[in-house]
Amino acid sequence: QEEDVDIEEFSDEIEGWIIDEFKRIGLDTAKSVLALSVGELVKRTDLEEETVKDVLSILQAEFE
């Protein structure tokens, strides 16, 4: 089982306001974000689908 990573660790690749949007809905680690679908993340946040997909690809790369 791989370690989870705090979403703040991605602040060099993901803009702060985007990270804040995930934290606002209680997602503060990479795996907590990855556990939800694109549709669910778009619905819960004020982020566009394209932004969510970009973030998911960045987070997924961390665990490959």
PDB file of C-alpha atoms in Angstrom:
ATOM      1  CA  GLN A   1       0.000   0.000   0.000  1.00  0.00           C
ATOM      2  CA  GLU A   2       1.470   3.313  -1.070  1.00  0.00           C
ATOM      3  CA  GLU A   3       1.543   6.314   1.208  1.00  0.00           C
ATOM      4  CA  ASP A   4      -1.019   9.025   0.612  1.00  0.00           C
ATOM      5  CA  VAL A   5       0.248  12.514  -0.204  1.00  0.00           C
ATOM      6  CA  ASP A   6      -1.076  15.811   1.152  1.00  0.00           C
ATOM      7  CA  ILE A   7      -2.578  17.790  -1.706  1.00  0.00           C
ATOM      8  CA  GLU A   8      -0.490  20.826  -0.653  1.00  0.00           C
ATOM      9  CA  GLU A   9       2.569  18.891  -1.907  1.00  0.00           C
ATOM     10  CA  PHE A  10       1.341  19.568  -5.457  1.00  0.00           C
ATOM     11  CA  SER A  11       1.319  23.362  -5.100  1.00  0.00           C
ATOM     12  CA  ASP A  12       4.142  23.596  -7.647  1.00  0.00           C
ATOM     13  CA  GLU A  13       1.923  21.919 -10.280  1.00  0.00           C
ATOM     14  CA  ILE A  14      -1.614  22.828  -9.161  1.00  0.00           C
ATOM     15  CA  GLU A  15      -2.664  26.425  -8.509  1.00  0.00           C
ATOM     16  CA  GLY A  16      -3.410  27.332  -4.904  1.00  0.00           C
ATOM     17  CA  TRP A  17      -7.031  28.314  -5.514  1.00  0.00           C
ATOM     18  CA  ILE A  18      -7.678  24.897  -7.061  1.00  0.00           C
ATOM     19  CA  ILE A  19      -6.132  23.135  -4.059  1.00  0.00           C
ATOM     20  CA  ASP A  20      -8.266  25.355  -1.788  1.00  0.00           C
ATOM     21  CA  GLU A  21     -11.392  24.276  -3.676  1.00  0.00           C
ATOM     22  CA  PHE A  22     -10.661  20.601  -2.972  1.00  0.00           C
ATOM     23  CA  LYS A  23      -9.825  21.327   0.664  1.00  0.00           C
ATOM     24  CA  ARG A  24     -13.084  23.293   1.022  1.00  0.00           C
ATOM     25  CA  ILE A  25     -15.034  20.068   0.392  1.00  0.00           C
ATOM     26  CA  GLY A  26     -12.836  18.030   2.739  1.00  0.00           C
ATOM     27  CA  LEU A  27     -10.383  16.541   0.233  1.00  0.00           C
ATOM     28  CA  ASP A  28      -6.896  17.263   1.514  1.00  0.00           C
ATOM     29  CA  THR A  29      -4.949  14.272   0.208  1.00  0.00           C
ATOM     30  CA  ALA A  30      -4.221  13.001  -3.283  1.00  0.00           C
ATOM     31  CA  LYS A  31      -6.005   9.687  -2.736  1.00  0.00           C
ATOM     32  CA  SER A  32      -9.134  11.365  -1.359  1.00  0.00           C
ATOM     33  CA  VAL A  33      -9.398  13.343  -4.619  1.00  0.00           C
ATOM     34  CA  LEU A  34      -8.647  10.288  -6.773  1.00  0.00           C
ATOM     35  CA  ALA A  35     -11.345   8.294  -4.963  1.00  0.00           C
ATOM     36  CA  LEU A  36     -14.063  10.422  -6.585  1.00  0.00           C
ATOM     37  CA  SER A  37     -15.134  10.509 -10.233  1.00  0.00           C
ATOM     38  CA  VAL A  38     -14.652  13.526 -12.479  1.00  0.00           C
ATOM     39  CA  GLY A  39     -18.411  14.097 -12.453  1.00  0.00           C
ATOM     40  CA  GLU A  40     -18.609  13.998  -8.669  1.00  0.00           C
ATOM     41  CA  LEU A  41     -15.685  16.407  -8.300  1.00  0.00           C
ATOM     42  CA  VAL A  42     -17.199  18.844 -10.827  1.00  0.00           C
ATOM     43  CA  LYS A  43     -20.524  18.684  -8.985  1.00  0.00           C
ATOM     44  CA  ARG A  44     -18.997  19.282  -5.535  1.00  0.00           C
ATOM     45  CA  THR A  45     -16.520  22.006  -6.503  1.00  0.00           C
ATOM     46  CA  ASP A  46     -16.656  25.187  -8.576  1.00  0.00           C
ATOM     47  CA  LEU A  47     -14.118  23.704 -10.983  1.00  0.00           C
ATOM     48  CA  GLU A  48     -14.579  22.993 -14.667  1.00  0.00           C
ATOM     49  CA  GLU A  49     -14.353  19.421 -15.946  1.00  0.00           C
ATOM     50  CA  GLU A  50     -11.117  20.129 -17.848  1.00  0.00           C
ATOM     51  CA  THR A  51      -9.485  21.495 -14.675  1.00  0.00           C
ATOM     52  CA  VAL A  52     -10.566  18.445 -12.680  1.00  0.00           C
ATOM     53  CA  LYS A  53      -9.165  16.112 -15.348  1.00  0.00           C
ATOM     54  CA  ASP A  54      -5.837  17.987 -15.332  1.00  0.00           C
ATOM     55  CA  VAL A  55      -5.601  17.690 -11.545  1.00  0.00           C
ATOM     56  CA  LEU A  56      -6.457  13.972 -11.620  1.00  0.00           C
ATOM     57  CA  SER A  57      -3.735  13.288 -14.196  1.00  0.00           C
ATOM     58  CA  ILE A  58      -1.172  15.127 -12.054  1.00  0.00           C
ATOM     59  CA  LEU A  59      -2.228  13.186  -8.948  1.00  0.00           C
ATOM     60  CA  GLN A  60      -2.349   9.819 -10.757  1.00  0.00           C
ATOM     61  CA  ALA A  61       1.190  10.346 -12.065  1.00  0.00           C
ATOM     62  CA  GLU A  62       2.381  10.515  -8.446  1.00  0.00           C
ATOM     63  CA  PHE A  63       1.266   6.926  -7.837  1.00  0.00           C
ATOM     64  CA  GLU A  64       2.483   5.346 -11.104  1.00  0.00           C
TER      65      GLU A  64
END
